[in-house]
Short mmCIF file of C-alpha atoms in Angstrom, two decimals:
data_model
loop_
_atom_site.label_atom_id
_atom_site.label_comp_id
_atom_site.label_asym_id
_atom_site.label_seq_id
_atom_site.Cartn_x
_atom_site.Cartn_y
_atom_site.Cartn_z
CA MET A 1 -173.85 219.19 198.66
CA ASP A 2 -176.30 222.23 198.31
CA THR A 3 -175.49 225.60 199.39
CA PRO A 4 -176.29 226.35 203.07
CA LYS A 5 -177.40 229.71 201.89
CA ILE A 6 -180.41 228.69 199.97
CA PRO A 7 -183.19 228.40 202.68
CA ALA A 8 -185.16 225.16 203.22
CA PRO A 9 -188.72 225.22 201.81
CA LYS A 10 -191.26 226.29 204.23
CA ASP A 11 -194.27 224.45 203.14
CA GLN A 12 -195.39 220.75 203.94
CA GLY A 13 -196.12 219.71 200.55
CA GLU A 14 -192.73 221.12 199.27
CA ARG A 15 -190.91 219.62 202.30
CA GLU A 16 -192.40 216.08 200.84
CA VAL A 17 -191.20 216.57 197.47
CA LEU A 18 -187.94 217.76 198.54
CA GLU A 19 -187.48 214.26 200.71
CA ARG A 20 -188.38 212.17 197.76
CA LEU A 21 -186.39 214.04 195.29
CA ILE A 22 -183.66 213.72 197.09
CA ALA A 23 -183.98 210.05 197.55
CA ILE A 24 -183.92 210.03 193.50
CA ARG A 25 -180.85 211.98 193.28
CA ASP A 26 -179.19 209.36 195.74
CA GLN A 27 -180.30 206.47 193.22
CA LEU A 28 -179.01 208.63 190.35
CA GLN A 29 -175.92 209.57 192.39
CA LEU A 30 -175.49 205.53 193.27
CA ARG A 31 -176.29 204.58 189.50
CA LYS A 32 -173.12 207.47 188.25
CA HIS A 33 -170.70 205.14 190.57
CA ASP A 34 -171.54 201.72 189.65
CA ARG A 35 -169.04 200.41 186.95
CA THR A 36 -169.75 196.95 187.56
CA THR A 37 -172.64 196.92 184.45
CA TYR A 38 -173.20 199.46 181.92
CA VAL A 39 -176.08 201.87 182.17
CA ARG A 40 -179.82 200.52 180.80
CA THR A 41 -182.11 202.90 179.35
CA GLN A 42 -184.92 201.40 181.55
CA ASP A 43 -182.85 202.16 184.49
CA VAL A 44 -182.84 205.67 183.62
CA MET A 45 -186.24 205.97 182.27
CA VAL A 46 -187.74 204.99 185.34
CA LEU A 47 -185.73 207.49 187.55
CA TYR A 48 -186.64 210.28 185.01
CA ASP A 49 -190.14 209.38 185.16
CA GLN A 50 -190.10 209.70 188.99
CA THR A 51 -188.57 213.09 188.83
CA ILE A 52 -190.81 214.12 186.20
CA GLU A 53 -193.80 213.26 188.55
CA GLN A 54 -192.32 215.23 191.68
CA VAL A 55 -191.86 218.45 189.62
CA ARG A 56 -195.66 218.12 188.09
CA ILE A 57 -196.67 217.75 192.06
CA LEU A 58 -194.21 220.78 192.98
CA ASN A 59 -195.71 222.85 190.13
CA GLU A 60 -199.18 222.15 191.12
CA ILE A 61 -198.07 223.10 194.80
CA ARG A 62 -196.96 226.09 193.24
CA LYS A 63 -199.68 227.50 191.13
CA GLY A 64 -200.79 230.93 192.08
CA LYS A 65 -198.37 231.37 194.66
CA PRO A 66 -195.27 233.53 194.66
CA VAL A 67 -192.12 231.72 194.48
CA GLU A 68 -188.67 231.98 195.92
CA GLU A 69 -186.08 229.77 195.18
CA ASN A 70 -185.36 227.11 197.63
CA GLN A 71 -183.66 223.84 198.23
CA VAL A 72 -186.14 222.11 195.82
CA ASP A 73 -185.17 223.99 193.28
CA ARG A 74 -181.49 223.13 193.89
CA VAL A 75 -182.09 219.58 193.98
CA VAL A 76 -184.46 219.58 190.76
CA ASP A 77 -181.68 221.40 188.97
CA SER A 78 -178.94 218.59 190.43
CA CYS A 79 -181.65 215.50 189.14
CA PHE A 80 -182.03 216.99 185.82
CA GLN A 81 -178.38 217.51 185.11
CA LEU A 82 -177.63 214.03 186.38
CA LEU A 83 -180.55 213.10 183.90
CA SER A 84 -179.39 215.22 181.16
CA LEU A 85 -175.71 213.33 181.60
CA PHE A 86 -177.19 209.91 181.72
CA PHE A 87 -179.49 210.43 178.49
CA MET A 88 -175.90 211.41 176.98
CA THR A 89 -174.68 208.09 178.29
CA ILE A 90 -177.34 205.50 177.22
CA GLY A 91 -177.11 207.28 173.45
CA ARG A 92 -180.30 209.36 173.75
CA ASN A 93 -178.57 212.67 172.76
CA ASN A 94 -181.38 213.96 170.45
CA GLU A 95 -183.66 214.24 173.20
CA ALA A 96 -184.60 217.08 175.04
CA PRO A 97 -183.72 215.99 178.30
CA ALA A 98 -180.24 215.55 177.09
CA ALA A 99 -179.59 219.36 176.10
CA TYR A 100 -180.37 220.29 180.29
CA ALA A 101 -176.52 219.64 181.32
CA LEU A 102 -175.24 221.46 178.00
CA THR A 103 -177.27 224.76 178.26
CA SER A 104 -175.94 224.72 181.90
CA THR A 105 -172.28 224.36 180.60
CA ILE A 106 -172.87 227.28 178.03
CA LYS A 107 -174.57 229.65 180.13
CA ARG A 108 -171.70 229.39 182.60
CA LEU A 109 -168.89 229.64 179.63
CA LEU A 110 -170.99 232.98 178.08
CA ASP A 111 -171.06 234.61 181.97
CA HIS A 112 -167.32 233.98 182.21
CA LEU A 113 -166.19 235.23 178.62
CA THR A 114 -168.68 238.42 179.30
CA GLU A 115 -166.93 239.03 182.54
CA ALA A 116 -163.38 238.70 181.37
CA ASN A 117 -164.22 240.63 178.22
CA LEU A 118 -161.83 238.09 176.40
CA PHE A 119 -163.14 235.69 173.59
CA SER A 120 -162.84 235.17 169.92
CA ALA A 121 -165.11 234.52 166.91
CA GLN A 122 -164.33 230.75 166.60
CA ASP A 123 -165.66 230.70 170.60
CA LEU A 124 -168.96 232.21 169.71
CA GLU A 125 -169.19 230.24 166.49
CA SER A 126 -169.03 226.87 168.15
CA MET A 127 -171.85 227.75 170.81
CA SER A 128 -173.85 229.40 168.39
CA GLN A 129 -174.13 226.28 166.28
CA THR A 130 -174.60 224.38 169.66
CA LEU A 131 -177.49 226.40 170.46
CA GLU A 132 -179.27 226.02 167.14
CA HIS A 133 -178.86 222.21 167.35
CA LEU A 134 -180.42 222.20 170.77
CA SER A 135 -182.96 224.52 169.89
CA ASP A 136 -184.01 221.79 166.94
CA ILE A 137 -183.67 218.71 169.68
CA VAL A 138 -186.10 220.65 172.02
CA HIS A 139 -188.66 221.93 169.20
CA ASN A 140 -188.50 218.23 167.47
CA SER A 141 -188.30 216.01 170.53
CA ALA A 142 -188.23 212.21 169.72
CA SER A 143 -188.46 211.53 173.41
CA SER A 144 -191.51 208.89 173.64
CA LYS A 145 -192.45 210.26 177.18
CA PRO A 146 -192.60 214.65 176.78
CA ALA A 147 -192.28 216.54 179.17
CA PRO A 148 -193.65 219.95 178.00
CA PHE A 149 -192.85 221.97 180.82
CA LEU A 150 -189.14 220.54 181.03
CA GLU A 151 -189.06 221.16 177.06
CA ASP A 152 -190.02 224.77 177.89
CA LEU A 153 -187.37 225.16 180.53
CA ILE A 154 -184.54 224.26 178.13
CA ALA A 155 -186.13 226.45 175.63
CA GLN A 156 -185.97 229.47 177.90
CA ARG A 157 -182.42 228.49 178.83
CA ILE A 158 -181.27 228.61 175.16
CA GLU A 159 -182.87 232.09 174.65
CA ARG A 160 -181.03 232.92 177.86
CA CYS A 161 -177.69 232.11 176.11
CA ARG A 162 -178.50 233.54 172.85
CA ALA A 163 -178.90 236.70 174.30
CA SER A 164 -175.77 236.48 176.14
CA LEU A 165 -174.42 235.23 173.01
CA SER A 166 -175.50 238.33 170.98
CA ALA A 167 -174.28 240.89 172.80
CA LEU A 168 -170.83 239.32 172.80
CA GLN A 169 -171.29 238.95 169.04
CA LYS A 170 -172.18 242.77 168.98
CA LYS A 171 -168.47 243.21 170.32
CA ILE A 172 -167.01 241.57 167.64
CA GLU A 173 -169.07 243.14 164.98
CA ASP A 174 -167.77 246.79 166.34
CA ILE A 175 -164.33 245.24 165.31
CA ALA A 176 -163.30 246.25 161.76
CA GLU A 177 -162.98 242.59 159.43
CA PRO A 178 -159.27 243.35 158.84
CA LEU A 179 -158.48 243.76 162.87
CA ARG A 180 -160.33 240.56 163.96
CA PRO A 181 -157.59 238.54 163.25
CA THR A 182 -155.17 240.66 165.35
CA ALA A 183 -158.03 240.76 168.13
CA ASP A 184 -158.24 236.63 167.83
CA ARG A 185 -154.45 236.49 167.77
CA LEU A 186 -154.30 238.79 170.62
CA VAL A 187 -157.11 236.58 172.50
CA SER A 188 -154.77 233.43 171.66
CA ILE A 189 -151.61 234.53 173.20
CA LEU A 190 -153.11 235.78 176.46
CA ARG A 191 -154.55 231.99 176.62
CA GLN A 192 -151.30 230.58 176.06
CA MET A 193 -149.63 232.34 178.91
CA ALA A 194 -152.32 231.60 181.56
CA VAL A 195 -151.61 227.87 180.41
CA ILE A 196 -148.01 229.04 180.70
CA ASN A 197 -148.32 230.55 184.41
CA THR A 198 -150.27 227.40 185.55
CA LYS A 199 -147.82 224.77 184.77
CA SER A 200 -145.84 222.40 187.28
CA LYS A 201 -142.87 223.68 185.81
CA PHE A 202 -142.39 227.61 184.73
CA SER A 203 -140.89 228.79 181.52
CA PRO A 204 -140.21 232.51 181.54
CA SER A 205 -138.85 232.09 177.88
CA GLU A 206 -141.77 231.15 177.11
CA ILE A 207 -143.54 233.90 177.85
CA HIS A 208 -140.82 235.91 176.31
CA LYS A 209 -141.76 234.56 172.90
CA ARG A 210 -145.19 235.85 173.24
CA GLU A 211 -143.75 239.31 174.72
CA ALA A 212 -141.74 239.73 171.67
CA GLU A 213 -144.80 238.81 169.11
CA LEU A 214 -146.86 241.45 171.75
CA LYS A 215 -144.49 244.04 170.63
CA GLU A 216 -144.62 242.94 167.24
CA ILE A 217 -148.17 243.44 166.37
CA GLY A 218 -147.96 246.67 168.55
CA GLU A 219 -145.53 248.39 166.34
CA LYS A 220 -148.15 247.79 163.39
CA ARG A 221 -149.67 250.93 164.82
CA LYS A 222 -149.42 254.24 163.75
CA ASP A 223 -149.64 257.09 166.66
CA GLY A 224 -151.22 254.49 168.88
CA GLN A 225 -153.82 253.33 166.18
CA PHE A 226 -154.47 250.75 163.81
CA VAL A 227 -155.05 252.04 160.57
CA ASP A 228 -155.81 250.78 156.93
CA ALA A 229 -153.33 250.77 153.89
CA ASP A 230 -154.97 254.42 153.51
CA GLY A 231 -154.40 255.14 157.00
CA ASN A 232 -157.48 255.29 158.16
CA VAL A 233 -158.07 254.34 161.93
CA LEU A 234 -159.76 251.16 161.93
CA LYS A 235 -163.15 250.37 163.66
CA GLY A 236 -162.47 249.17 166.81
CA SER A 237 -158.57 249.87 167.13
CA GLU A 238 -158.91 251.17 170.36
CA ASP A 239 -160.28 248.14 171.64
CA VAL A 240 -157.87 246.24 170.46
CA SER A 241 -155.16 248.41 171.68
CA ASN A 242 -156.43 247.90 175.06
CA LEU A 243 -156.42 244.41 174.50
CA LEU A 244 -152.71 244.34 173.61
CA ASP A 245 -152.13 246.49 176.67
CA ARG A 246 -153.60 244.16 178.61
CA CYS A 247 -151.92 241.28 177.10
CA LEU A 248 -148.40 243.20 177.74
CA GLU A 249 -149.21 243.77 181.56
CA TYR A 250 -150.08 240.15 182.11
CA THR A 251 -146.57 239.24 180.65
CA GLN A 252 -144.71 241.35 183.75
CA ILE A 253 -147.34 239.96 186.16
CA VAL A 254 -146.38 236.51 185.44
CA LEU A 255 -142.91 237.35 184.78
CA GLU A 256 -142.83 239.02 188.36
CA ARG A 257 -144.36 235.73 189.96
CA ASN A 258 -142.28 233.60 188.37
CA GLY A 259 -144.69 230.54 188.75
CA GLN A 260 -145.09 231.40 192.71
CA PHE A 261 -148.68 231.32 193.83
CA PRO A 262 -149.84 232.70 197.53
CA ASP A 263 -149.94 229.96 199.83
CA LYS A 264 -153.55 230.83 201.44
CA TRP A 265 -155.09 230.62 197.70
CA ARG A 266 -153.05 227.21 197.24
CA PRO A 267 -155.70 224.87 198.10
CA ILE A 268 -158.79 226.19 195.56
CA TYR A 269 -156.00 226.84 193.26
CA ASP A 270 -154.86 222.94 193.60
CA VAL A 271 -158.09 221.76 193.22
CA LEU A 272 -158.79 223.68 189.84
CA VAL A 273 -155.47 222.53 188.49
CA ASN A 274 -156.32 218.92 189.11
CA ILE A 275 -159.65 219.49 187.74
CA ARG A 276 -158.42 221.10 184.64
CA ASN A 277 -155.43 218.50 183.80
CA GLU A 278 -158.32 215.51 184.76
CA LEU A 279 -160.31 216.94 182.08
CA ASP A 280 -157.50 217.30 179.56
CA LYS A 281 -156.58 213.65 180.12
CA LEU A 282 -160.30 212.62 179.43
CA SER A 283 -160.53 215.10 176.19
CA LEU A 284 -157.52 212.77 174.72
CA THR A 285 -159.30 209.31 175.82
CA GLN A 286 -162.71 210.66 175.59
CA ALA A 287 -163.68 207.24 173.29
CA TRP A 288 -162.36 204.53 175.75
CA SER A 289 -162.56 205.85 179.08
CA LEU A 290 -165.39 208.71 179.31
CA ARG A 291 -169.05 207.76 180.91
CA GLU A 292 -170.64 211.32 180.23
CA THR A 293 -172.08 211.06 184.06
CA ASP A 294 -168.68 211.57 185.26
CA LEU A 295 -168.59 215.23 184.24
CA TYR A 296 -171.47 215.91 186.88
CA ASP A 297 -168.98 216.13 190.14
CA TYR A 298 -166.10 218.37 187.76
CA GLN A 299 -169.10 220.38 186.99
CA ARG A 300 -171.08 220.72 190.57
CA GLN A 301 -167.10 221.42 192.32
CA LEU A 302 -166.44 224.04 189.70
CA ASP A 303 -170.06 225.37 190.36
CA ARG A 304 -169.31 225.61 193.92
CA ILE A 305 -165.79 227.56 193.64
CA ASP A 306 -167.35 229.94 191.00
CA GLU A 307 -170.31 230.68 193.41
CA SER A 308 -168.16 230.97 196.38
CA ARG A 309 -166.83 234.56 194.78
CA VAL A 310 -168.21 237.88 196.74
CA ASN A 311 -168.71 240.68 194.54
CA GLY A 312 -166.90 238.65 191.53
CA ASN A 313 -163.65 237.95 193.48
CA TRP A 314 -162.56 235.56 196.22
CA VAL A 315 -162.32 236.44 199.76
CA ASP A 316 -159.74 234.82 202.60
CA ASP A 317 -160.63 234.10 206.32
CA GLN A 318 -159.86 238.14 207.00
CA GLY A 319 -162.84 239.49 204.18
CA GLN A 320 -159.66 240.97 202.14
CA PRO A 321 -160.29 239.95 198.18
CA ALA A 322 -157.79 238.37 196.17
CA GLU A 323 -155.05 240.17 194.31
CA LEU A 324 -155.32 240.70 190.77
CA TYR A 325 -153.28 237.85 189.78
CA VAL A 326 -154.67 235.30 192.31
CA GLN A 327 -158.53 236.26 190.54
CA ARG A 328 -157.34 236.04 186.82
CA THR A 329 -155.39 232.89 187.57
CA LEU A 330 -158.35 230.91 189.00
CA LEU A 331 -160.99 232.62 186.82
CA TYR A 332 -158.36 231.04 183.90
CA LEU A 333 -158.61 227.82 185.32
CA ILE A 334 -162.36 227.91 186.02
CA ARG A 335 -163.36 229.16 182.14
CA ARG A 336 -160.64 226.25 180.93
CA SER A 337 -162.52 223.73 182.85
CA TYR A 338 -166.03 224.42 181.86
CA GLY A 339 -164.27 224.76 178.14
CA TYR A 340 -163.19 221.28 178.52
CA ILE A 341 -166.82 219.98 180.06
CA TYR A 342 -168.51 221.88 176.99
CA HIS A 343 -166.32 219.98 174.24
CA LEU A 344 -166.70 216.62 175.54
CA MET A 345 -170.28 216.90 175.57
CA ILE A 346 -170.73 218.32 172.36
CA SER A 347 -168.21 215.24 171.18
CA SER A 348 -170.36 212.81 172.64
CA GLU A 349 -171.72 210.29 170.41
CA PRO A 350 -175.03 209.31 170.16
CA VAL A 351 -174.36 205.48 171.16
CA SER A 352 -175.04 203.71 174.82
CA GLU A 353 -171.87 203.12 176.80
CA ALA A 354 -172.89 199.43 176.23
CA LEU A 355 -172.06 200.06 172.31
CA LEU A 356 -169.27 201.82 172.96
CA PRO A 357 -166.55 199.11 172.76
CA ILE A 358 -167.57 198.32 169.37
CA TYR A 359 -168.82 201.68 168.15
CA ASN A 360 -164.77 202.54 168.82
CA GLN A 361 -163.56 199.79 167.12
CA LEU A 362 -165.35 200.56 163.83
CA GLN A 363 -163.97 204.38 164.23
CA THR A 364 -160.50 203.00 164.42
CA LEU A 365 -160.89 200.60 161.49
CA LYS A 366 -162.49 203.40 159.69
CA ARG A 367 -159.75 205.54 160.38
CA CYS A 368 -157.37 203.03 159.24
CA LEU A 369 -159.23 201.89 155.78
CA VAL A 370 -159.32 205.72 154.95
CA GLU A 371 -155.34 206.24 155.39
CA VAL A 372 -154.74 203.34 153.48
CA LYS A 373 -157.03 204.73 150.43
CA ASN A 374 -155.57 208.05 151.07
CA SER A 375 -151.89 206.63 150.75
CA GLY A 376 -152.47 204.79 147.39
CA GLY A 377 -154.58 201.59 148.29
CA VAL A 378 -153.09 197.84 148.21
CA THR A 379 -151.14 196.45 146.07
CA SER A 380 -153.02 192.66 146.91
CA ALA A 381 -156.87 192.31 148.27
CA ARG A 382 -155.16 189.84 150.69
CA GLU A 383 -153.51 193.04 152.67
CA LEU A 384 -157.24 193.79 153.24
CA TYR A 385 -157.85 190.21 155.44
CA PRO A 386 -157.21 191.58 158.76
CA TYR A 387 -159.49 194.13 158.32
CA SER A 388 -162.21 191.86 156.37
CA MET A 389 -161.95 189.58 159.34
CA LYS A 390 -162.35 192.26 161.68
CA LEU A 391 -165.36 193.53 160.25
CA ASN A 392 -166.96 189.98 159.76
CA SER A 393 -166.52 189.10 163.35
CA ILE A 394 -168.18 192.27 164.39
CA ASP A 395 -170.99 191.95 161.74
CA ASN A 396 -171.14 188.15 163.26
CA MET A 397 -171.98 189.84 166.72
CA ARG A 398 -175.66 190.98 165.14
CA VAL A 399 -178.76 188.90 166.49
CA ASP A 400 -181.53 189.49 164.16
CA GLY A 401 -179.70 192.49 162.81
CA LYS A 402 -179.27 194.08 166.09
CA PHE A 403 -176.20 194.34 168.40
CA MET A 404 -177.42 192.55 171.69
CA VAL A 405 -176.08 192.99 175.15
CA GLY A 406 -177.91 190.00 177.28
CA ASP A 407 -181.10 190.55 176.53
CA ASP A 408 -181.58 194.20 175.83
CA ILE A 409 -181.08 196.15 172.42
CA PRO A 410 -178.92 199.21 173.85
CA GLU A 411 -179.65 202.39 171.98
CA GLY A 412 -177.73 203.75 169.12
CA GLN A 413 -178.21 200.34 166.50
CA GLY A 414 -178.49 202.69 163.77
CA SER A 415 -175.21 204.71 164.00
CA VAL A 416 -172.99 201.64 164.85
CA ALA A 417 -174.93 200.06 161.63
CA GLU A 418 -174.28 202.76 159.38
CA LEU A 419 -170.56 202.73 160.45
CA LEU A 420 -170.17 199.12 159.96
CA ALA A 421 -171.75 199.80 156.71
CA GLU A 422 -169.10 202.67 156.00
CA CYS A 423 -166.34 200.21 156.85
CA PHE A 424 -167.33 197.46 154.42
CA ASP A 425 -167.82 200.19 151.60
CA LEU A 426 -164.34 201.06 151.96
CA ASN A 427 -162.80 197.63 152.37
CA TYR A 428 -164.98 196.62 148.71
CA GLU A 429 -163.40 199.90 147.43
CA LEU A 430 -159.84 198.82 148.40
CA ARG A 431 -160.47 195.28 147.49
CA VAL A 432 -161.98 196.02 143.95
CA ALA A 433 -159.44 198.98 143.20
CA ALA A 434 -156.64 196.27 144.17
CA GLU A 435 -158.16 193.37 141.91
CA ALA A 436 -158.30 196.05 139.00
CA ALA A 437 -154.62 196.83 139.31
CA ALA A 438 -153.62 192.83 139.32
CA GLU A 439 -155.79 192.45 136.17
CA THR A 440 -154.34 195.47 134.31
CA PRO A 441 -151.28 194.24 132.11
CA THR A 442 -147.94 195.80 132.99
CA PRO A 443 -145.63 197.38 129.99
CA GLU A 444 -143.18 194.88 130.20
CA ALA A 445 -145.75 192.16 130.01
CA GLU A 446 -147.36 193.53 126.85
CA SER A 447 -144.26 193.57 125.19
#
């Protein structure tokens, strides 16, 4: 699992810590793969406490000494990544440990956006809001067992992400406001072509459609520059023109390849396409099928492939770098997969997986009731009986106001109770409206 390039610790104390941390990581891995029962908070907290204790010992050993990264640091990172995802799985999303894995993913995404120099304002806005939320969590952590060094570590990671984000935002600010929609559209077209290029059945006509749109955008220029209504060259015109040229160049490369990927790079390509497709499926069925810890294996696979590059590119057995088409295609697949992981993480509900079946049923009920309301309501209160019966059956599952699973009180009680109350309120509003309509005499009756 760990990269061989990372040296083993030389200090005897660090070697002992490494051994104990590996044992903890193995337990976390075993728990992650166990689908016979839901993840219990107490099980996670025991392993969390053990990890924190080992890191405390490690920090004591290293105090006042020069530190070089070794295998201990990698295993610490693995433990915190797993624990972070476990915190999401048990519904403790608003505690500092849950932020650890998300900061890792955001940093990877920002690094890729910086390297590719391809991003939109929407990309940055989402991550900016997420970093703000994570910062609030770290500074106002509700954890009953705070670990200051972990919170400091996460805060430092957030600041590094913000620094990368600011550099990218500056590039967007260097483009005039009227020209930004064009820049965003070009980014979107390039990404669409990357999707078409990696489909199992390549469609040249889809590329030609994008090529025609690119040429239309290019025709809006005057003397090769994007100008305003008065003919003044817009700020950022050169950068957007370069992006347009890049898109046109990519259309030619993709059309020439016609969906054929070089055999020697096919193993990496197939792994990345499979990861991308599996994450895509998870994004469609997340509420019913995702356990957040599932994301760990995908993330580690991506990290290993990403880190196997030499000077930003992959090299074959003869030490020859991958050609531009291969490099761009593989980088797109990696970035897209990190993007899926990011969105799956931020979509995670602060509800334990033990309560997710109930929570998901209530979300479905709420959507149905809202749709009924938006379509004009019901003509009779009788039409609401199925909803009322389902809501009452869920409400009757509570014991002393709590949803119990065996003797446990899973995390996320407040979120489930709030959603249940919203459903009851919607159901009541619809019933009152139906009864009021039934009591109002029709014009025929009045006459």
